[in-house]
mmCIF file of C-alpha atoms in Angstrom:
data_model
loop_
_atom_site.group_PDB
_atom_site.id
_atom_site.type_symbol
_atom_site.label_atom_id
_atom_site.label_comp_id
_atom_site.label_asym_id
_atom_site.label_seq_id
_atom_site.Cartn_x
_atom_site.Cartn_y
_atom_site.Cartn_z
ATOM 1 C CA MET A 1 -71.332 3.756 37.745
ATOM 2 C CA GLU A 2 -71.112 7.203 37.485
ATOM 3 C CA LYS A 3 -68.209 7.803 39.159
ATOM 4 C CA GLU A 4 -66.440 4.820 37.132
ATOM 5 C CA ILE A 5 -67.560 6.564 33.917
ATOM 6 C CA ALA A 6 -65.966 9.994 35.482
ATOM 7 C CA GLN A 7 -62.599 8.830 35.280
ATOM 8 C CA PRO A 8 -60.141 10.215 33.181
ATOM 9 C CA ASP A 9 -59.032 6.709 31.743
ATOM 10 C CA PHE A 10 -62.111 5.140 31.451
ATOM 11 C CA TRP A 11 -62.964 6.155 27.871
ATOM 12 C CA SER A 12 -59.076 4.054 26.668
ATOM 13 C CA GLU A 13 -60.352 1.015 28.563
ATOM 14 C CA GLY A 14 -63.153 -0.270 25.772
ATOM 15 C CA LYS A 15 -65.972 -1.266 28.282
ATOM 16 C CA GLN A 16 -67.579 2.214 26.962
ATOM 17 C CA PRO A 17 -71.228 0.473 25.279
ATOM 18 C CA GLU A 18 -71.467 -1.715 27.873
ATOM 19 C CA VAL A 19 -71.297 0.196 30.589
ATOM 20 C CA LEU A 20 -73.125 3.101 29.145
ATOM 21 C CA GLN A 21 -75.985 0.442 28.197
ATOM 22 C CA GLU A 22 -76.008 -0.652 31.954
ATOM 23 C CA LEU A 23 -76.389 3.133 33.474
ATOM 24 C CA ASN A 24 -78.776 3.997 31.342
ATOM 25 C CA TYR A 25 -80.969 0.715 31.957
ATOM 26 C CA LEU A 26 -80.162 1.704 35.692
ATOM 27 C CA LYS A 27 -81.421 5.456 35.339
ATOM 28 C CA GLU A 28 -84.203 4.067 33.829
ATOM 29 C CA LYS A 29 -85.243 1.650 36.164
ATOM 30 C CA ARG A 30 -84.611 4.379 39.139
ATOM 31 C CA GLU A 31 -87.483 6.757 37.159
ATOM 32 C CA ARG A 32 -89.940 4.007 37.174
ATOM 33 C CA TRP A 33 -89.702 3.335 40.816
ATOM 34 C CA ASN A 34 -89.798 7.015 41.816
ATOM 35 C CA LYS A 35 -92.697 7.320 39.623
ATOM 36 C CA LEU A 36 -95.001 4.550 41.332
ATOM 37 C CA PHE A 37 -94.177 5.824 44.477
ATOM 38 C CA SER A 38 -94.994 9.364 43.376
ATOM 39 C CA GLN A 39 -98.455 7.623 42.293
ATOM 40 C CA TYR A 40 -98.639 5.933 45.684
ATOM 41 C CA GLN A 41 -98.268 9.248 47.075
ATOM 42 C CA GLU A 42 -101.076 10.572 45.383
ATOM 43 C CA ILE A 43 -102.920 7.318 46.916
ATOM 44 C CA VAL A 44 -103.177 7.830 49.867
ATOM 45 C CA THR A 45 -103.169 11.663 49.724
ATOM 46 C CA LEU A 46 -106.744 10.916 48.136
ATOM 47 C CA SER A 47 -108.142 7.814 50.493
ATOM 48 C CA GLU A 48 -107.333 10.689 53.429
ATOM 49 C CA LEU A 49 -109.362 13.237 51.648
ATOM 50 C CA LEU A 50 -112.389 9.995 51.316
ATOM 51 C CA LYS A 51 -112.117 10.316 54.960
ATOM 52 C CA GLU A 52 -112.433 13.035 56.181
ATOM 53 C CA GLU A 53 -115.793 13.475 53.505
ATOM 54 C CA GLU A 54 -117.982 11.438 50.600
ATOM 55 C CA ASP A 55 -116.963 12.366 47.146
ATOM 56 C CA ARG A 56 -118.240 9.720 44.208
ATOM 57 C CA ASP A 57 -115.742 11.554 41.855
ATOM 58 C CA LEU A 58 -113.070 11.832 44.181
ATOM 59 C CA GLU A 59 -113.642 7.598 44.670
ATOM 60 C CA GLY A 60 -113.411 6.837 41.129
ATOM 61 C CA GLU A 61 -110.365 8.651 40.537
ATOM 62 C CA LEU A 62 -108.856 7.423 43.367
ATOM 63 C CA ARG A 63 -109.898 3.971 41.910
ATOM 64 C CA LYS A 64 -108.633 4.910 38.358
ATOM 65 C CA LYS A 65 -105.120 6.040 40.245
ATOM 66 C CA VAL A 66 -104.939 2.344 42.378
ATOM 67 C CA GLU A 67 -105.548 0.114 38.537
ATOM 68 C CA VAL A 68 -103.238 2.037 37.404
ATOM 69 C CA LEU A 69 -100.641 1.382 40.019
ATOM 70 C CA GLU A 70 -101.515 -1.971 40.232
ATOM 71 C CA LYS A 71 -100.566 -2.687 36.610
ATOM 72 C CA GLU A 72 -97.448 -0.871 36.396
ATOM 73 C CA PHE A 73 -96.076 -2.190 39.524
ATOM 74 C CA GLU A 74 -97.186 -6.379 37.998
ATOM 75 C CA LYS A 75 -95.002 -5.037 35.300
ATOM 76 C CA LEU A 76 -92.570 -4.168 37.610
ATOM 77 C CA ARG A 77 -92.204 -7.257 39.412
ATOM 78 C CA ILE A 78 -92.380 -9.341 36.626
ATOM 79 C CA GLU A 79 -89.242 -7.886 35.680
ATOM 80 C CA LEU A 80 -87.408 -8.440 38.628
ATOM 81 C CA LEU A 81 -87.715 -12.236 38.235
ATOM 82 C CA LEU A 82 -85.982 -11.889 34.859
ATOM 83 C CA ASN A 83 -82.533 -11.443 36.353
ATOM 84 C CA GLY A 84 -80.404 -14.164 34.154
ATOM 85 C CA GLU A 85 -77.335 -13.041 33.029
ATOM 86 C CA TYR A 86 -78.805 -13.304 29.455
ATOM 87 C CA ASP A 87 -82.674 -12.269 30.040
ATOM 88 C CA GLN A 88 -82.079 -8.864 28.951
ATOM 89 C CA ASN A 89 -81.508 -10.092 25.296
ATOM 90 C CA ASN A 90 -82.962 -10.643 21.927
ATOM 91 C CA ALA A 91 -84.124 -13.905 21.373
ATOM 92 C CA ILE A 92 -83.718 -16.377 18.802
ATOM 93 C CA LEU A 93 -86.877 -18.515 18.740
ATOM 94 C CA SER A 94 -87.318 -22.075 16.854
ATOM 95 C CA VAL A 95 -90.307 -24.062 16.251
ATOM 96 C CA HIS A 96 -89.680 -27.372 14.840
ATOM 97 C CA SER A 97 -92.672 -29.733 14.004
ATOM 98 C CA GLY A 98 -92.433 -33.412 15.583
ATOM 99 C CA ALA A 99 -94.838 -36.713 15.408
ATOM 100 C CA GLY A 100 -97.960 -36.420 14.109
ATOM 101 C CA GLY A 101 -96.966 -36.063 9.913
ATOM 102 C CA VAL A 102 -98.962 -32.693 8.359
ATOM 103 C CA ASP A 103 -101.282 -32.315 11.218
ATOM 104 C CA SER A 104 -97.730 -31.464 13.167
ATOM 105 C CA CYS A 105 -96.155 -29.111 10.731
ATOM 106 C CA ASP A 106 -99.462 -27.156 10.516
ATOM 107 C CA TRP A 107 -99.725 -26.755 14.949
ATOM 108 C CA ALA A 108 -95.631 -26.011 14.019
ATOM 109 C CA GLN A 109 -97.043 -22.956 11.881
ATOM 110 C CA SER A 110 -99.783 -21.998 14.344
ATOM 111 C CA LEU A 111 -96.905 -21.931 17.044
ATOM 112 C CA VAL A 112 -94.571 -19.332 14.928
ATOM 113 C CA ARG A 113 -97.715 -17.406 14.551
ATOM 114 C CA MET A 114 -99.243 -17.517 18.100
ATOM 115 C CA TYR A 115 -95.403 -16.359 19.668
ATOM 116 C CA LEU A 116 -95.346 -13.187 16.790
ATOM 117 C CA TYR A 117 -98.763 -12.128 17.957
ATOM 118 C CA TRP A 118 -96.929 -12.482 21.643
ATOM 119 C CA ALA A 119 -94.424 -9.931 20.636
ATOM 120 C CA ASN A 120 -96.621 -7.928 18.214
ATOM 121 C CA LYS A 121 -98.377 -6.633 21.593
ATOM 122 C CA LYS A 122 -95.569 -6.960 23.837
ATOM 123 C CA GLY A 123 -93.479 -4.169 21.433
ATOM 124 C CA TYR A 124 -91.523 -6.308 19.952
ATOM 125 C CA LYS A 125 -89.512 -6.223 16.123
ATOM 126 C CA THR A 126 -89.610 -9.856 14.783
ATOM 127 C CA LYS A 127 -88.047 -10.873 11.737
ATOM 128 C CA ILE A 128 -88.808 -14.986 10.231
ATOM 129 C CA VAL A 129 -85.266 -15.603 8.952
ATOM 130 C CA GLU A 130 -86.025 -19.357 8.325
ATOM 131 C CA TRP A 131 -88.446 -20.975 6.733
ATOM 132 C CA ILE A 132 -88.795 -24.546 5.724
ATOM 133 C CA ALA A 133 -92.134 -25.763 4.552
ATOM 134 C CA GLY A 134 -93.802 -28.987 4.809
ATOM 135 C CA GLU A 135 -94.629 -30.915 2.093
ATOM 136 C CA GLU A 136 -98.709 -30.487 2.191
ATOM 137 C CA ALA A 137 -98.872 -27.991 4.712
ATOM 138 C CA GLY A 138 -97.437 -26.159 7.939
ATOM 139 C CA ILE A 139 -93.659 -25.839 8.294
ATOM 140 C CA LYS A 140 -91.107 -28.574 9.406
ATOM 141 C CA THR A 141 -89.396 -25.778 10.906
ATOM 142 C CA ALA A 142 -88.768 -22.221 11.248
ATOM 143 C CA THR A 143 -86.753 -19.298 13.358
ATOM 144 C CA ALA A 144 -87.677 -16.175 14.033
ATOM 145 C CA ILE A 145 -85.227 -13.238 15.857
ATOM 146 C CA ILE A 146 -87.815 -11.102 18.447
ATOM 147 C CA GLU A 147 -85.426 -8.016 18.729
ATOM 148 C CA GLY A 148 -86.591 -5.393 22.327
ATOM 149 C CA LYS A 149 -85.817 -5.497 26.272
ATOM 150 C CA PHE A 150 -86.463 -8.771 27.978
ATOM 151 C CA ALA A 151 -87.242 -10.824 24.808
ATOM 152 C CA TYR A 152 -84.788 -13.641 25.742
ATOM 153 C CA GLY A 153 -86.020 -13.434 29.067
ATOM 154 C CA TYR A 154 -89.364 -14.216 28.573
ATOM 155 C CA LEU A 155 -89.193 -16.331 25.822
ATOM 156 C CA LYS A 156 -87.430 -19.375 27.141
ATOM 157 C CA GLU A 157 -90.096 -20.058 29.718
ATOM 158 C CA GLU A 158 -91.800 -21.898 26.622
ATOM 159 C CA VAL A 159 -88.609 -24.115 25.344
ATOM 160 C CA GLY A 160 -89.496 -27.368 25.424
ATOM 161 C CA ILE A 161 -92.508 -29.713 23.413
ATOM 162 C CA HIS A 162 -96.106 -28.591 23.171
ATOM 163 C CA ARG A 163 -98.718 -31.041 21.793
ATOM 164 C CA LEU A 164 -102.206 -30.533 19.740
ATOM 165 C CA VAL A 165 -105.529 -32.239 19.930
ATOM 166 C CA ARG A 166 -108.161 -31.676 18.037
ATOM 167 C CA ILE A 167 -110.135 -32.867 15.365
ATOM 168 C CA SER A 168 -107.492 -32.960 12.258
ATOM 169 C CA PRO A 169 -108.589 -31.038 9.527
ATOM 170 C CA PHE A 170 -106.616 -33.199 7.423
ATOM 171 C CA ASP A 171 -108.372 -36.327 7.953
ATOM 172 C CA ALA A 172 -110.916 -37.433 5.779
ATOM 173 C CA SER A 173 -112.788 -39.523 8.381
ATOM 174 C CA ASN A 174 -112.621 -36.490 10.928
ATOM 175 C CA ARG A 175 -110.471 -38.551 13.451
ATOM 176 C CA ARG A 176 -108.854 -36.660 16.529
ATOM 177 C CA HIS A 177 -105.123 -36.786 16.001
ATOM 178 C CA THR A 178 -102.377 -35.490 18.078
ATOM 179 C CA SER A 179 -99.638 -33.488 16.783
ATOM 180 C CA PHE A 180 -96.584 -32.662 18.693
ATOM 181 C CA ALA A 181 -93.783 -29.489 18.359
ATOM 182 C CA ALA A 182 -90.618 -28.477 19.628
ATOM 183 C CA VAL A 183 -89.708 -24.987 20.773
ATOM 184 C CA ASP A 184 -86.608 -23.871 21.350
ATOM 185 C CA VAL A 185 -85.449 -20.349 22.345
ATOM 186 C CA ILE A 186 -81.266 -19.191 22.631
ATOM 187 C CA PRO A 187 -80.206 -15.653 23.625
ATOM 188 C CA GLU A 188 -79.092 -13.426 20.990
ATOM 189 C CA THR A 189 -75.168 -12.774 22.385
ATOM 190 C CA GLU A 190 -72.605 -9.651 21.778
ATOM 191 C CA GLU A 191 -71.013 -10.618 18.419
ATOM 192 C CA SER A 192 -67.226 -10.046 19.716
ATOM 193 C CA GLU A 193 -68.435 -12.614 22.539
ATOM 194 C CA ILE A 194 -67.760 -15.464 19.718
ATOM 195 C CA GLU A 195 -64.802 -15.432 17.022
ATOM 196 C CA ILE A 196 -65.733 -18.391 14.043
ATOM 197 C CA LYS A 197 -62.859 -19.063 11.800
ATOM 198 C CA GLU A 198 -63.634 -19.158 8.151
ATOM 199 C CA SER A 199 -61.816 -22.234 7.737
ATOM 200 C CA ASP A 200 -64.513 -23.928 10.031
ATOM 201 C CA LEU A 201 -67.220 -22.551 7.833
ATOM 202 C CA LYS A 202 -68.935 -24.321 4.890
ATOM 203 C CA ILE A 203 -71.212 -22.194 3.291
ATOM 204 C CA ASP A 204 -74.204 -22.673 0.256
ATOM 205 C CA THR A 205 -76.297 -21.339 -1.434
ATOM 206 C CA PHE A 206 -80.036 -21.369 -2.853
ATOM 207 C CA ARG A 207 -83.117 -19.930 -4.374
ATOM 208 C CA ALA A 208 -85.439 -19.342 -1.389
ATOM 209 C CA GLY A 209 -88.427 -21.596 -1.268
ATOM 210 C CA GLY A 210 -90.827 -19.784 2.005
ATOM 211 C CA PRO A 211 -92.623 -16.104 1.809
ATOM 212 C CA GLY A 212 -91.168 -13.165 0.272
ATOM 213 C CA GLY A 213 -92.521 -12.827 -3.229
ATOM 214 C CA GLN A 214 -91.836 -13.692 -6.599
ATOM 215 C CA HIS A 215 -88.008 -11.674 -6.183
ATOM 216 C CA VAL A 216 -86.908 -13.556 -3.583
ATOM 217 C CA ASN A 217 -86.652 -16.729 -5.265
ATOM 218 C CA VAL A 218 -84.917 -15.250 -8.553
ATOM 219 C CA THR A 219 -81.605 -15.358 -7.791
ATOM 220 C CA ASN A 220 -79.949 -17.325 -5.043
ATOM 221 C CA SER A 221 -80.148 -15.129 -2.458
ATOM 222 C CA ALA A 222 -81.009 -17.706 0.540
ATOM 223 C CA VAL A 223 -77.855 -19.375 2.116
ATOM 224 C CA ARG A 224 -76.774 -22.021 4.281
ATOM 225 C CA ILE A 225 -73.667 -21.958 6.234
ATOM 226 C CA THR A 226 -72.619 -25.031 8.303
ATOM 227 C CA HIS A 227 -70.073 -25.140 11.439
ATOM 228 C CA LEU A 228 -68.084 -28.423 10.991
ATOM 229 C CA PRO A 229 -66.520 -28.609 14.272
ATOM 230 C CA THR A 230 -70.197 -28.753 16.038
ATOM 231 C CA GLY A 231 -72.247 -29.591 12.831
ATOM 232 C CA ILE A 232 -74.607 -26.543 13.303
ATOM 233 C CA THR A 233 -76.455 -25.575 10.702
ATOM 234 C CA VAL A 234 -78.003 -22.507 10.073
ATOM 235 C CA ARG A 235 -80.422 -21.163 7.122
ATOM 236 C CA CYS A 236 -81.200 -17.626 6.119
ATOM 237 C CA GLU A 237 -83.632 -16.769 3.249
ATOM 238 C CA ASP A 238 -85.557 -13.816 4.496
ATOM 239 C CA GLU A 239 -84.030 -10.836 2.934
ATOM 240 C CA ARG A 240 -83.132 -10.597 -1.350
ATOM 241 C CA SER A 241 -79.662 -9.763 -0.774
ATOM 242 C CA GLN A 242 -77.317 -12.534 -0.254
ATOM 243 C CA HIS A 243 -75.161 -10.379 1.487
ATOM 244 C CA ARG A 244 -77.391 -9.394 4.251
ATOM 245 C CA ASN A 245 -78.668 -13.235 4.378
ATOM 246 C CA LYS A 246 -75.233 -14.549 5.205
ATOM 247 C CA ALA A 247 -74.827 -11.472 7.789
ATOM 248 C CA THR A 248 -77.593 -12.570 9.326
ATOM 249 C CA ALA A 249 -77.158 -16.184 9.694
ATOM 250 C CA MET A 250 -73.749 -15.714 10.852
ATOM 251 C CA ARG A 251 -75.619 -13.483 13.970
ATOM 252 C CA ILE A 252 -77.819 -16.600 14.583
ATOM 253 C CA LEU A 253 -74.489 -19.035 14.297
ATOM 254 C CA LYS A 254 -72.760 -16.959 16.599
ATOM 255 C CA ALA A 255 -75.759 -17.270 19.305
ATOM 256 C CA ARG A 256 -75.918 -20.930 19.044
ATOM 257 C CA LEU A 257 -73.037 -21.671 18.896
ATOM 258 C CA HIS A 258 -72.277 -19.134 22.929
ATOM 259 C CA ASN A 259 -75.626 -20.968 23.995
ATOM 260 C CA LEU A 260 -73.381 -24.588 22.932
ATOM 261 C CA TYR A 261 -70.328 -23.450 24.943
ATOM 262 C CA GLU A 262 -72.728 -22.288 27.734
ATOM 263 C CA LEU A 263 -74.986 -25.385 28.129
ATOM 264 C CA GLU A 264 -71.327 -27.891 28.364
ATOM 265 C CA LYS A 265 -69.857 -25.198 30.877
ATOM 266 C CA GLU A 266 -72.633 -25.613 32.948
ATOM 267 C CA LYS A 267 -72.939 -29.622 32.581
ATOM 268 C CA LYS A 268 -76.280 -29.749 30.842
ATOM 269 C CA LEU A 269 -76.093 -29.895 27.667
ATOM 270 C CA LYS A 270 -76.565 -33.748 27.671
ATOM 271 C CA LYS A 271 -80.065 -32.861 29.838
ATOM 272 C CA ARG A 272 -81.408 -30.204 27.452
ATOM 273 C CA HIS A 273 -80.742 -32.236 23.918
ATOM 274 C CA GLY A 274 -82.201 -35.476 25.558
ATOM 275 C CA GLU A 275 -85.204 -33.834 26.270
ATOM 276 C CA LYS A 276 -85.647 -31.362 23.371
ATOM 277 C CA ALA A 277 -84.644 -34.872 21.305
ATOM 278 C CA ARG A 278 -87.900 -37.100 21.260
ATOM 279 C CA ILE A 279 -90.457 -34.872 20.143
ATOM 280 C CA GLU A 280 -93.547 -36.915 21.068
ATOM 281 C CA TRP A 281 -95.677 -38.488 24.165
ATOM 282 C CA GLY A 282 -94.573 -37.439 27.137
ATOM 283 C CA ASN A 283 -92.144 -34.912 26.748
ATOM 284 C CA GLN A 284 -94.841 -32.175 26.332
ATOM 285 C CA VAL A 285 -94.799 -29.194 28.786
ATOM 286 C CA ARG A 286 -97.893 -27.797 27.889
ATOM 287 C CA SER A 287 -101.236 -29.877 26.402
ATOM 288 C CA TYR A 288 -103.746 -27.766 23.951
ATOM 289 C CA VAL A 289 -107.060 -29.467 23.475
ATOM 290 C CA LEU A 290 -109.720 -28.340 20.915
ATOM 291 C CA HIS A 291 -111.424 -31.835 21.176
ATOM 292 C CA PRO A 292 -113.948 -32.939 23.243
ATOM 293 C CA TYR A 293 -113.371 -30.008 25.757
ATOM 294 C CA THR A 294 -110.520 -26.831 25.043
ATOM 295 C CA LEU A 295 -108.325 -26.039 27.317
ATOM 296 C CA VAL A 296 -104.631 -25.424 27.647
ATOM 297 C CA LYS A 297 -102.545 -27.088 30.329
ATOM 298 C CA ASP A 298 -99.119 -26.331 31.496
ATOM 299 C CA HIS A 299 -98.011 -29.178 32.556
ATOM 300 C CA ARG A 300 -95.199 -27.391 34.986
ATOM 301 C CA THR A 301 -97.444 -24.973 36.683
ATOM 302 C CA GLY A 302 -100.224 -26.626 36.718
ATOM 303 C CA VAL A 303 -102.090 -22.889 35.338
ATOM 304 C CA GLU A 304 -105.054 -23.490 32.767
ATOM 305 C CA LYS A 305 -106.860 -21.378 30.623
ATOM 306 C CA ALA A 306 -110.126 -22.886 28.676
ATOM 307 C CA ASN A 307 -110.065 -19.236 26.201
ATOM 308 C CA ILE A 308 -107.263 -21.543 23.550
ATOM 309 C CA GLU A 309 -108.514 -18.999 20.755
ATOM 310 C CA ALA A 310 -107.051 -16.136 23.060
ATOM 311 C CA VAL A 311 -103.852 -18.417 23.925
ATOM 312 C CA LEU A 312 -103.141 -19.035 20.319
ATOM 313 C CA ASN A 313 -103.794 -15.575 19.497
ATOM 314 C CA GLY A 314 -101.165 -14.250 21.939
ATOM 315 C CA GLU A 315 -102.043 -14.414 25.324
ATOM 316 C CA ILE A 316 -99.677 -16.816 26.402
ATOM 317 C CA ASP A 317 -98.278 -14.048 29.764
ATOM 318 C CA GLU A 318 -99.875 -15.894 32.660
ATOM 319 C CA PHE A 319 -98.096 -19.535 31.695
ATOM 320 C CA ILE A 320 -94.609 -17.302 31.269
ATOM 321 C CA ILE A 321 -95.051 -15.836 34.310
ATOM 322 C CA ALA A 322 -96.255 -18.736 36.472
ATOM 323 C CA SER A 323 -92.877 -20.487 35.251
ATOM 324 C CA LEU A 324 -90.127 -17.755 35.718
ATOM 325 C CA GLU A 325 -92.082 -17.348 39.666
ATOM 326 C CA ARG A 326 -91.908 -21.508 39.961
ATOM 327 C CA GLY A 327 -88.385 -20.952 39.358
ATOM 328 C CA GLU A 328 -87.410 -18.489 41.932
ATOM 329 C CA LYS A 329 -89.074 -20.785 44.705
#
């Protein structure tokens, strides 16, 4: 790639941003592996010294270095699993409540919170762009943009129906309820990849009804864009500015159209939509049980965690990694 950049005609071909971005990524990856190898060499040297004489301080230092090496190696090993075409891209995450009434709306909101906690722990930037509140509590649907390297690669493993079993806080008789919510994730793609005709769009403006403070509701700043040929609808009410909300909505619409075209190309559209169509019993990818016992179980990989509170606070990497590894087999 460096040879390609050195060619006189490189800067006139219009591919500079993509090539330079990929080159920087590869250089960064190489540096990380070189650092890993240096750490390994230090460990070998320390272990050789320990063979010659016992030294508790040296042994403690060796253990610490091994722990650091293992953690860094594990990060790089997981990144090698993220080798899909769009795995490095930002993610557009949507959560929709399903069968279960107010409980499902409350459950959908809990899932959004779980993913925002997870993204924060990863150091990703998050932005909620759509928030349709439930009639009594929770949300009917919400959409967030998760910005950061490999955001889509990780979150694509979360697509599907998530089931919650608990004693309902909304039931005066304290009965056990089962709730469902659907999670969908698509990659954000380069805007140049999709062209949209203005004549194909229906654009409505309205007052925002979600979180955002009193100023959000003063003017018709929220935007809803409908792509007439496909019926795809995108709402955005995050910003006070109608112009910025429209720009964000177009950003999401382009990603959703790109995803739709990719699915059609791969002849997976019918199957994928079939999986999401019924947000109810029998279609779940993961169950979260709070009563009569506590357990989170992923039905695709068999991974189980008893600490449901930790999971709902964003500790979902174990499920994601197991799903990634399953996809590689």
